mmCIF file of C-alpha atoms and ligand atoms in Angstrom:
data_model
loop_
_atom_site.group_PDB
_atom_site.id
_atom_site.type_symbol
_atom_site.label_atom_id
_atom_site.label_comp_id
_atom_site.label_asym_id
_atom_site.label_seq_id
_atom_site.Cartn_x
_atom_site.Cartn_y
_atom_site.Cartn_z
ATOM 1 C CA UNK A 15 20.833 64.202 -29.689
ATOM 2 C CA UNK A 16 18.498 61.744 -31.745
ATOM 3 C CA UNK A 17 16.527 59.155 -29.132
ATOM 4 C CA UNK A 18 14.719 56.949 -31.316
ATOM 5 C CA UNK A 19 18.323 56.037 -33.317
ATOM 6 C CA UNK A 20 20.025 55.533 -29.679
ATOM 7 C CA UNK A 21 17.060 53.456 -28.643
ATOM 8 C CA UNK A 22 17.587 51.046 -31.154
ATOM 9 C CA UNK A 23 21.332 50.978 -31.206
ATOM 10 C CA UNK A 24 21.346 50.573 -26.953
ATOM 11 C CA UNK A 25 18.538 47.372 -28.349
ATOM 12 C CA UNK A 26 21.250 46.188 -29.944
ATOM 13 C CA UNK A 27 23.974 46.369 -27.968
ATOM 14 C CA UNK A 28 21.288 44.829 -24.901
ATOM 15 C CA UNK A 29 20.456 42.219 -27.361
ATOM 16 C CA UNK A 30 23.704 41.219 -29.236
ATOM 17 C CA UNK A 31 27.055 38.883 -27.830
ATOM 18 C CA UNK A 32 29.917 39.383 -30.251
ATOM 19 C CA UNK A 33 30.924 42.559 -31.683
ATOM 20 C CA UNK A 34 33.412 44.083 -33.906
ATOM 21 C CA UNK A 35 34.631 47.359 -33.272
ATOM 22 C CA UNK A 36 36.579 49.208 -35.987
ATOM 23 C CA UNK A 37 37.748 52.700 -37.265
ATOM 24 C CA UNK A 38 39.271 54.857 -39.509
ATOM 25 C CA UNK A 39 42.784 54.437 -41.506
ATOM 26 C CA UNK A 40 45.250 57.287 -40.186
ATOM 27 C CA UNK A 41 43.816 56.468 -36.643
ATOM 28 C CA UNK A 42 43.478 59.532 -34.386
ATOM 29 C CA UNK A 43 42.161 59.907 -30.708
ATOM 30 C CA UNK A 44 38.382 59.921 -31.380
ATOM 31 C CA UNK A 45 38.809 57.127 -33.358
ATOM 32 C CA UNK A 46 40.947 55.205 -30.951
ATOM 33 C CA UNK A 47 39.220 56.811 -28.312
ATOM 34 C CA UNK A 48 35.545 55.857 -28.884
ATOM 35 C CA UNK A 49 36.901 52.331 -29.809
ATOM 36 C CA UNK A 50 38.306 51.225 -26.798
ATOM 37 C CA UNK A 51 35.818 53.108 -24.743
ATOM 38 C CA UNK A 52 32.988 51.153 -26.615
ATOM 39 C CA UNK A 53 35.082 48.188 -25.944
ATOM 40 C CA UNK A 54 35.639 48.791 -22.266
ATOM 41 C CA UNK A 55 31.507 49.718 -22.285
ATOM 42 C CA UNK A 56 31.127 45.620 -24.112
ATOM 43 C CA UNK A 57 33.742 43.757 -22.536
ATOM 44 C CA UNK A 58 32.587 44.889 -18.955
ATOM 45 C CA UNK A 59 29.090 43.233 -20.147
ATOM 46 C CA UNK A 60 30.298 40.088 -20.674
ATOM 47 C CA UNK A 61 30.443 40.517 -24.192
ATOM 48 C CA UNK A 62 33.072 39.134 -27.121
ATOM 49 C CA UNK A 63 34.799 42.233 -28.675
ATOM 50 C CA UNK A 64 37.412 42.433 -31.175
ATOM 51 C CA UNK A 65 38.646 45.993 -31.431
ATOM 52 C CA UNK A 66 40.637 46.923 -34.349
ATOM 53 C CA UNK A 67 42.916 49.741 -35.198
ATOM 54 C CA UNK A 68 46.086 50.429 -37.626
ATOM 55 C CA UNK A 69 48.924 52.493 -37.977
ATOM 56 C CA UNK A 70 51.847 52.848 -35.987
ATOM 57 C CA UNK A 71 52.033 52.639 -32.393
ATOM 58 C CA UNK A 72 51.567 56.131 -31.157
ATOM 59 C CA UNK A 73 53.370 56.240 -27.381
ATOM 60 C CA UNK A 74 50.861 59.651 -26.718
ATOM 61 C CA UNK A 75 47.811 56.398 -26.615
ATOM 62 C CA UNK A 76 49.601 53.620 -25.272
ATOM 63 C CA UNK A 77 48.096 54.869 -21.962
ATOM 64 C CA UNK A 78 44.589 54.247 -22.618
ATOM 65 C CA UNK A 79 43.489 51.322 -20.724
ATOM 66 C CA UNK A 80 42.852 48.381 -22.987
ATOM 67 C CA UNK A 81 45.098 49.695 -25.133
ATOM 68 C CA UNK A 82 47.375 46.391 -25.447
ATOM 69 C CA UNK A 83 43.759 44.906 -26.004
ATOM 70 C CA UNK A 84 43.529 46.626 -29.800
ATOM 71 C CA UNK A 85 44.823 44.299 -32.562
ATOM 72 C CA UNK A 86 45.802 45.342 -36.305
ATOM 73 C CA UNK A 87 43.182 42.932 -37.773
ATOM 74 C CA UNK A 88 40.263 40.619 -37.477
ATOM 75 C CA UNK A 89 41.171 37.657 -35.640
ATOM 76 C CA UNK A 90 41.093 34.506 -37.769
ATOM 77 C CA UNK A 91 37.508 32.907 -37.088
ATOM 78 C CA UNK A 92 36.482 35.611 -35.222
ATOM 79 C CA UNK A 93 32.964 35.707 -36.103
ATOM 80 C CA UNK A 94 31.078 39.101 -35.327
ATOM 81 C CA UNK A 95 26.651 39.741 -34.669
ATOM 82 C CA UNK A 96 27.433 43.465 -35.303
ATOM 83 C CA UNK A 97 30.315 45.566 -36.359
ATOM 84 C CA UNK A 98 30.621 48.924 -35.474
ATOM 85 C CA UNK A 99 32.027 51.412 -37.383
ATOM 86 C CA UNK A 100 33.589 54.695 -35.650
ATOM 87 C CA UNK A 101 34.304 58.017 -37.093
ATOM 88 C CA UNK A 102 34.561 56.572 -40.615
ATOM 89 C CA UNK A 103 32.921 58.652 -43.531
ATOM 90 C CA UNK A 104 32.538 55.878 -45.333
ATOM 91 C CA UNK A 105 32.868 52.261 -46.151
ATOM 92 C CA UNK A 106 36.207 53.375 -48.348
ATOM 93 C CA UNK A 107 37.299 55.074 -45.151
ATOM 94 C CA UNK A 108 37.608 52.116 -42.831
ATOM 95 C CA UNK A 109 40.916 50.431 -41.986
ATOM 96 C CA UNK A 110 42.404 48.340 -45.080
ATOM 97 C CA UNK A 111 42.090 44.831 -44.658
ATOM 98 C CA UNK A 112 38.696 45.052 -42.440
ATOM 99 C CA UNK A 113 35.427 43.642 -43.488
ATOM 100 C CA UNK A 114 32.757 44.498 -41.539
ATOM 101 C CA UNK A 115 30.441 41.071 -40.688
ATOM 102 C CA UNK A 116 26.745 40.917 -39.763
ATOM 103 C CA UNK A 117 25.070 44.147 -38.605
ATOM 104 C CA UNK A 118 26.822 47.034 -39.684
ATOM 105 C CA UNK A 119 26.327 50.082 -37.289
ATOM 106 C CA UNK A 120 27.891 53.101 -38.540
ATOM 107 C CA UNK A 121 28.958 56.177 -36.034
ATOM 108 C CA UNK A 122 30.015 59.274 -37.258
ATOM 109 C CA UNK A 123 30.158 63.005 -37.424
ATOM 110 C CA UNK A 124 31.825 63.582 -40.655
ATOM 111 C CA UNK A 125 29.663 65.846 -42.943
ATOM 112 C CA UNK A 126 28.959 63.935 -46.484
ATOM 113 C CA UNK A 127 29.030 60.459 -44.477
ATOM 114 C CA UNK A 128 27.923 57.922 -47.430
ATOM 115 C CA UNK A 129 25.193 55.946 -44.602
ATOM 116 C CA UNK A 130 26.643 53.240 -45.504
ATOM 117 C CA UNK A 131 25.646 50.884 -42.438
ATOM 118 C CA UNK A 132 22.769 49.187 -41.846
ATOM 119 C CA UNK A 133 22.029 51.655 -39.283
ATOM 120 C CA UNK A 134 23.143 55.063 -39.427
ATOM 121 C CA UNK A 135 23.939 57.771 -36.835
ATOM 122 C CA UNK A 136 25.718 60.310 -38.328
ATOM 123 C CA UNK A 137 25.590 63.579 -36.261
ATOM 124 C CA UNK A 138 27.303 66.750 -37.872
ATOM 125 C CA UNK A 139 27.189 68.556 -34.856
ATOM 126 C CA UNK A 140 28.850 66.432 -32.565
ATOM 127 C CA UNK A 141 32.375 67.462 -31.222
ATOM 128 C CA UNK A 142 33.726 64.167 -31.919
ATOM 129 C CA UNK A 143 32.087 60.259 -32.202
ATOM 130 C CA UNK A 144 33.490 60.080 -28.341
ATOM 131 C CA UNK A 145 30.463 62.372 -27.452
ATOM 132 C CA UNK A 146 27.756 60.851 -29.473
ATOM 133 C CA UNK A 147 29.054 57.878 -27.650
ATOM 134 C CA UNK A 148 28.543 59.245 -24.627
ATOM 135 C CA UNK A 149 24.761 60.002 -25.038
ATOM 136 C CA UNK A 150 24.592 56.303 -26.300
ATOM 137 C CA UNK A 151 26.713 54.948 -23.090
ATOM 138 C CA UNK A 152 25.441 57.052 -20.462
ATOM 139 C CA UNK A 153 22.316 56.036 -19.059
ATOM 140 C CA UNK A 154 21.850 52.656 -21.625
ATOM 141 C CA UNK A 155 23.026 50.842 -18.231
ATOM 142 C CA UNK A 156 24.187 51.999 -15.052
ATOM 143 C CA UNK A 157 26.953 54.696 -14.184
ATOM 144 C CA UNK A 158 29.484 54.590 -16.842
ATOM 145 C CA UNK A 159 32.740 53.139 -15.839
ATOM 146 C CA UNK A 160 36.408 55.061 -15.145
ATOM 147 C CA UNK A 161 37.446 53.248 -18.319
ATOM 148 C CA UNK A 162 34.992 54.185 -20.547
ATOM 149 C CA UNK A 163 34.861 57.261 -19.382
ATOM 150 C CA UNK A 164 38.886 57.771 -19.713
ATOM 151 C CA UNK A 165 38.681 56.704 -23.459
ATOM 152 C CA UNK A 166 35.678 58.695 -24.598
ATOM 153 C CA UNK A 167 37.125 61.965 -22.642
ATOM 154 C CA UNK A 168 40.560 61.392 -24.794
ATOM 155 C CA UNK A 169 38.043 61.348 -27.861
ATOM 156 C CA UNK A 170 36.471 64.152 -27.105
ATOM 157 C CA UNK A 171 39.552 66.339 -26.132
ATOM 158 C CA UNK A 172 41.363 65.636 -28.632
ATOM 159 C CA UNK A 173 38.579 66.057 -31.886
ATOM 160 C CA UNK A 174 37.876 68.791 -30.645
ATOM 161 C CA UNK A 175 40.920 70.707 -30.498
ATOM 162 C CA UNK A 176 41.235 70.616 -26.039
ATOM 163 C CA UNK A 177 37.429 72.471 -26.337
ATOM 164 C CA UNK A 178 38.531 75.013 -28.843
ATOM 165 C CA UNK A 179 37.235 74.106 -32.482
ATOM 166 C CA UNK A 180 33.702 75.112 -33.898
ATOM 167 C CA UNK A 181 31.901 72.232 -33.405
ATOM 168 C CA UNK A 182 32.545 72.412 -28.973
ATOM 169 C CA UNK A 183 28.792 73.269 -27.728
ATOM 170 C CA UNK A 184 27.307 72.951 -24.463
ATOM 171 C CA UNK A 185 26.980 69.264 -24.634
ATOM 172 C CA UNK A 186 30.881 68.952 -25.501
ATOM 173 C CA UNK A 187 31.411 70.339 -21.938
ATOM 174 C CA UNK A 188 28.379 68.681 -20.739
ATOM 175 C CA UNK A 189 29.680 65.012 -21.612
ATOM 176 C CA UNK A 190 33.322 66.223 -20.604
ATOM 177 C CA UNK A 191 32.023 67.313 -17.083
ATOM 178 C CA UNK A 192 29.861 63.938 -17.067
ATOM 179 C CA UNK A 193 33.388 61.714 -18.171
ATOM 180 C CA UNK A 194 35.094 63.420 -15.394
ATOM 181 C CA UNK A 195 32.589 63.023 -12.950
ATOM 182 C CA UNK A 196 32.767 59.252 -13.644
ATOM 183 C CA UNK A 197 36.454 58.604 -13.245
ATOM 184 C CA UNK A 198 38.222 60.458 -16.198
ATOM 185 C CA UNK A 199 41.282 62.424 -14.868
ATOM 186 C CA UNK A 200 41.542 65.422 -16.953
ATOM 187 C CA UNK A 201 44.813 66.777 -16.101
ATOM 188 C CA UNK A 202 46.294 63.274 -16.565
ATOM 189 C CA UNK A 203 44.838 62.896 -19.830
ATOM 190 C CA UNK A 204 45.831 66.007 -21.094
ATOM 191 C CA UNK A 205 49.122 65.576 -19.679
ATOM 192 C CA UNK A 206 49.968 61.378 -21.142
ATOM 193 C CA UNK A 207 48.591 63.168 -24.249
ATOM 194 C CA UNK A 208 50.117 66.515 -24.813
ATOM 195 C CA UNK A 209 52.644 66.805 -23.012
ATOM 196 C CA UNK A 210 54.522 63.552 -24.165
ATOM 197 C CA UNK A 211 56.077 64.379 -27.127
ATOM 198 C CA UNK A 212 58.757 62.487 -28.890
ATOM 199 C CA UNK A 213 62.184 64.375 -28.911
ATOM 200 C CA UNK A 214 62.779 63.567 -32.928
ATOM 201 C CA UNK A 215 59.194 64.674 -33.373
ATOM 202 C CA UNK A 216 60.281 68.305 -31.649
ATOM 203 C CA UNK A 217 63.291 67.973 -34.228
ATOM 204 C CA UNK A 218 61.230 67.166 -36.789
ATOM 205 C CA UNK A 219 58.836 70.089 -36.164
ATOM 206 C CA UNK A 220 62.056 72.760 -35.818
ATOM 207 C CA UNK A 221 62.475 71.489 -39.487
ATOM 208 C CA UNK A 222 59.567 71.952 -40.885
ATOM 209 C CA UNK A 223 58.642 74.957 -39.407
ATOM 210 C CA UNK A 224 62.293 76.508 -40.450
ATOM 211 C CA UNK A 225 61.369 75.668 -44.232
ATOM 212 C CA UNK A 226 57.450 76.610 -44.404
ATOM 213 C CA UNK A 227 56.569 78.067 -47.253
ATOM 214 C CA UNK A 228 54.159 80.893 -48.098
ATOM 215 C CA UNK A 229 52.122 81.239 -50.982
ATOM 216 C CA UNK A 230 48.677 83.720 -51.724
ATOM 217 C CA UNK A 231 49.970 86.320 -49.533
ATOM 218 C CA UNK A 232 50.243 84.345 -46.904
ATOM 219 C CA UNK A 233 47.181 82.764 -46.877
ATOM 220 C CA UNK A 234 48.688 79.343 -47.967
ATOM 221 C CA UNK A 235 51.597 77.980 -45.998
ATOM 222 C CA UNK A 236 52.866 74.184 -46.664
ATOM 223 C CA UNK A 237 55.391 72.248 -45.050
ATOM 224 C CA UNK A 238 56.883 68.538 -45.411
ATOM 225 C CA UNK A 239 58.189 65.939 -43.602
ATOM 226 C CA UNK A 240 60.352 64.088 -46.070
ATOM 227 C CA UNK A 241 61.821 60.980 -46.321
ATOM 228 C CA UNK A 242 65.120 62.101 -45.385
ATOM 229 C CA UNK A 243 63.386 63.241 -41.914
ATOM 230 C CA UNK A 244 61.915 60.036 -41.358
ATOM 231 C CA UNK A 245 65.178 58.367 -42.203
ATOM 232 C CA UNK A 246 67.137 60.536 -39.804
ATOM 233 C CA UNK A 247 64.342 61.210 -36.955
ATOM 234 C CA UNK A 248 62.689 57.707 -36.503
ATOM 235 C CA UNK A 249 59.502 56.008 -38.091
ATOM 236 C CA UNK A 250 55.787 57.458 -38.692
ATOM 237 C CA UNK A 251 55.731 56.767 -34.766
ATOM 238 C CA UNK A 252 57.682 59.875 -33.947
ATOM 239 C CA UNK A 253 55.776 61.662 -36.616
ATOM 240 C CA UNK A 254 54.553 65.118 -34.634
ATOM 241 C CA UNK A 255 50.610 65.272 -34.504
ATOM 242 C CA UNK A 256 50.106 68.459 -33.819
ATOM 243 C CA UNK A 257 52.505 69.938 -36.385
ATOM 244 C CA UNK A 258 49.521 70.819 -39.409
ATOM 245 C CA UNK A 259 47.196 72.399 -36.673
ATOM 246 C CA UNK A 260 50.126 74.469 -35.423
ATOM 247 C CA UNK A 261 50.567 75.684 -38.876
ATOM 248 C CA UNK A 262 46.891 77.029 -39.209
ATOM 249 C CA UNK A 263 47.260 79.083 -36.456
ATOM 250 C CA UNK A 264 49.881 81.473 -37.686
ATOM 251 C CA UNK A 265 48.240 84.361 -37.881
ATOM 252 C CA UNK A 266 47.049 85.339 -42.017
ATOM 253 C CA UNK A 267 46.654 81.634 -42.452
ATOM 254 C CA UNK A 268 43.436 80.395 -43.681
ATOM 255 C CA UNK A 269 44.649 76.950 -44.984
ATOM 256 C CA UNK A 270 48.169 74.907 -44.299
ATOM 257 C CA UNK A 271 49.247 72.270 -45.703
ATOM 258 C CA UNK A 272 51.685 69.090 -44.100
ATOM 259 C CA UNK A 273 52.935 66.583 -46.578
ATOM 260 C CA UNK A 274 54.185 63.587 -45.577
ATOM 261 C CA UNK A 275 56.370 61.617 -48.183
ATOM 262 C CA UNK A 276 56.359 57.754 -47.180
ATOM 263 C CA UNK A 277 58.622 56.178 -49.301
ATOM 264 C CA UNK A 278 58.080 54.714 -53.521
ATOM 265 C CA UNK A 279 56.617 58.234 -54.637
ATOM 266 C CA UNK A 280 53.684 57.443 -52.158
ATOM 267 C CA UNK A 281 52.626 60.585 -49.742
ATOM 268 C CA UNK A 282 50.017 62.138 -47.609
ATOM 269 C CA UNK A 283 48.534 65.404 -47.205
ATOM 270 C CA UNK A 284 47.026 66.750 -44.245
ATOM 271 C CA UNK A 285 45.260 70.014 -44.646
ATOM 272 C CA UNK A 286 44.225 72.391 -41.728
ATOM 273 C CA UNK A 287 41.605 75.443 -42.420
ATOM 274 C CA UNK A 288 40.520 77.799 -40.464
ATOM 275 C CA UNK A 289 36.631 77.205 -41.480
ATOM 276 C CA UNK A 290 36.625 79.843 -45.256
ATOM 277 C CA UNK A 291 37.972 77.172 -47.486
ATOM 278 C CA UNK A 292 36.182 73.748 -46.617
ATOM 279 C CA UNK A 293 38.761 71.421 -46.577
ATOM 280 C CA UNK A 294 36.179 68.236 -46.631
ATOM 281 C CA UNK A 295 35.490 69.092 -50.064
ATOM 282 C CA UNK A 296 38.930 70.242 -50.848
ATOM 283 C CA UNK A 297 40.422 66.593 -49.626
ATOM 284 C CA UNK A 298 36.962 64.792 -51.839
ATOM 285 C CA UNK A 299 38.543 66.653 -54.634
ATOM 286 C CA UNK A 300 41.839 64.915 -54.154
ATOM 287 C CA UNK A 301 40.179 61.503 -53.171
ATOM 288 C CA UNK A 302 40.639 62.014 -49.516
ATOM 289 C CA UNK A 303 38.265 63.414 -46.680
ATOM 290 C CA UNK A 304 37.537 64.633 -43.511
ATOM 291 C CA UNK A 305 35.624 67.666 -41.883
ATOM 292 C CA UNK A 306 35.493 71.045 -42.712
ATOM 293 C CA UNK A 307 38.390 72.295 -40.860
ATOM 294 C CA UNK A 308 40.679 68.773 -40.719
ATOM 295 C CA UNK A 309 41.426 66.612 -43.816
ATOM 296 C CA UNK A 310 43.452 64.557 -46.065
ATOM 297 C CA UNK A 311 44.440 62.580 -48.507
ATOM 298 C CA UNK A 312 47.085 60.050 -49.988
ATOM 299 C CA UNK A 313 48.425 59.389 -53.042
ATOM 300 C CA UNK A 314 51.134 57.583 -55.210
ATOM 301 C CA UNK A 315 52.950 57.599 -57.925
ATOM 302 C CA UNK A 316 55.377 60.491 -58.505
ATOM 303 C CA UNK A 317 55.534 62.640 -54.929
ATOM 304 C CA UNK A 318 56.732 65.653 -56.082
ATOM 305 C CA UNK A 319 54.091 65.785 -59.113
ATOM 306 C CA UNK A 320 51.385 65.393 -56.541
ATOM 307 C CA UNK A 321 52.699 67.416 -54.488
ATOM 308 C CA UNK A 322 52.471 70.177 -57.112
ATOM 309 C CA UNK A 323 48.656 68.946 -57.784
ATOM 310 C CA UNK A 324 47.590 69.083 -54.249
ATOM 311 C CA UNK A 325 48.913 72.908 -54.195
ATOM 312 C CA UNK A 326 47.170 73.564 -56.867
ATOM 313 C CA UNK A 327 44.240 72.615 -55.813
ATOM 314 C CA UNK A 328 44.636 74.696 -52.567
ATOM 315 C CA UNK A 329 45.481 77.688 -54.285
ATOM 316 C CA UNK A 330 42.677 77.277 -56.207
ATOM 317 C CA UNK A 331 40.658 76.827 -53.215
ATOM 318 C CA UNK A 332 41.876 80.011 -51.595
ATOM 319 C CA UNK A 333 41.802 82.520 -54.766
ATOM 320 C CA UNK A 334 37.893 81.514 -55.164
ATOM 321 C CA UNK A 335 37.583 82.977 -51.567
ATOM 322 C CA UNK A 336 38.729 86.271 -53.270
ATOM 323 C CA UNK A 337 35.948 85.960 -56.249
ATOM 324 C CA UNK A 338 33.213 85.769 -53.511
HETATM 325 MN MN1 MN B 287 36.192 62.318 -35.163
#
């Protein structure tokens, strides 16, 4: 935790009337997760908020309060003091068709984070931006709220894996024990998100996981979810979330590999390591990013070349593991 940088954001969010609130593109629950529970944090201050987010609707959020409050862009002549950035690595990073307006405050815990804002709190060590958000909440004003406190305890669940990735310390718990205290209802939480799973997305998962392949002695496995699947199973919203993570933990695994295809030879890669290869700088390589053990990237053109490319590069990763 860093006091003198959460002093002078709290000054600003003390000092300041309108805000902007944006994320990340691909939008997952830290990201929609410390939006609306900065929003909830504003709003309940009398402030003006916009909070924006894109992609499709996911059903596992749509029980966030304030959820029906997020909108897919900027208002027209919505006019911002201070935008806040959330779990974006960098200005590339944030959602298409978003551009930030007056003071940019940039919140993150991506390794490699460009400090792009005009003020930067970028803290590698944090579980997820829902519990750096929490040491900026908690104590800037009062008890925090069963609202707040429900979004940033999604955040944190979810980023970091229901407490289970590297990057859950003392504090992780700490905030999550704090969240709960203050309204957060961690079975329900777990429960709206976990356990509500789209049937087609269980379909779609019993497809890909009954064509995974195996490369590098089963080090490398890689599954898709084609076209055809999204044709036949519903849109990107039944798309399974969990699928990629799944995939890492088979045991041998050190890196798997989901592909999405979306349609006019454009795709996405999501890569899932267990910590030896980085995939940050694996997904940089490929003009993606993301942490260490979580990343992507998109690209376009012709999907099954770069489908073949983003292999490559995997394998690549993996076989330099051996060299060490
Ligand atoms: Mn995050």
């Amino acid at each position: 935790m860093s006091l003198p940088i959460i002093q002078k954001i709290r000054h600003v969010l003390h000092t300041h009337k309108a805000f902007l609130i944006c994320g990340h593109e691909d939008l997952d629950g830290d990201c929609i997760g410390s939006e609306l529970g900065l929003f909830h944090w504003l709003h309940r201050r009398g402030k003006t908020v916009a909070v924006v987010a894109g992609g499709p609707t996911i059903a596992n959020y749509t029980f966030l309060p304030g959820y029906d409050q997020i909108q897919s862009r900027v208002p027209d002549g919505f006019s911002a003091e201070v935008t806040f950035c959330l779990d974006t690595g960098s200005a590339a990073r944030i959602l298409p068709g978003v551009r930030p307006q007056g003071l940019v405050i940039n919140i993150d815990h991506h390794a490699g984070n460009t400090n792009f804002g005009a003020i930067n709190w970028v803290d590698v060590d944090a579980s997820a931006v829902g519990e750096m958000l929490f040491d900026l909440l908690s104590g800037a004003d009062g008890p925090l709220d069963p609202e707040t406190a429900t979004c940033l305890y999604l955040a944190i669940l979810t980023d970091s894996g229901c407490f289970r990735y590297s990057k859950t310390s003392a504090r992780t718990f700490e905030a999550a024990a704090a969240l709960v205290r203050a309204g957060a209802n961690a079975h329900d939480i777990a429960e709206q998100y976990y356990e509500n799973v789209h049937p087609n997305a269980v379909r779609m998962t019993g497809e890909v996981f009954s064509n995974l392949h195996f490369e590098c002695d089963g080090r490398l496995v890689w599954g898709e979810i084609s076209l055809d699947m999204y044709e036949r199973l519903g849109g990107p919203e039944c798309q399974p979330e969990q699928l990629a993570s799944q995939m890492r933990g088979i045991r041998g695994v050190e890196v798997a590999v989901l592909f999405h295809q979306m349609g006019n030879g454009a795709g996405r890669a999501s890569f899932r390591s267990r910590g030896r290869v980085d995939a940050s700088v694996l997904a940089k390589e490929l003009g993606g990013g993301g942490h260490r053990s979580a990343a992507g990237c998109r690209f376009s053109g012709d999907y099954a070349v770069h489908r073949e490319r983003v292999l490559e590069a995997v394998r690549r990763h993996i076989h330099a593991l051996e060299a060490r």
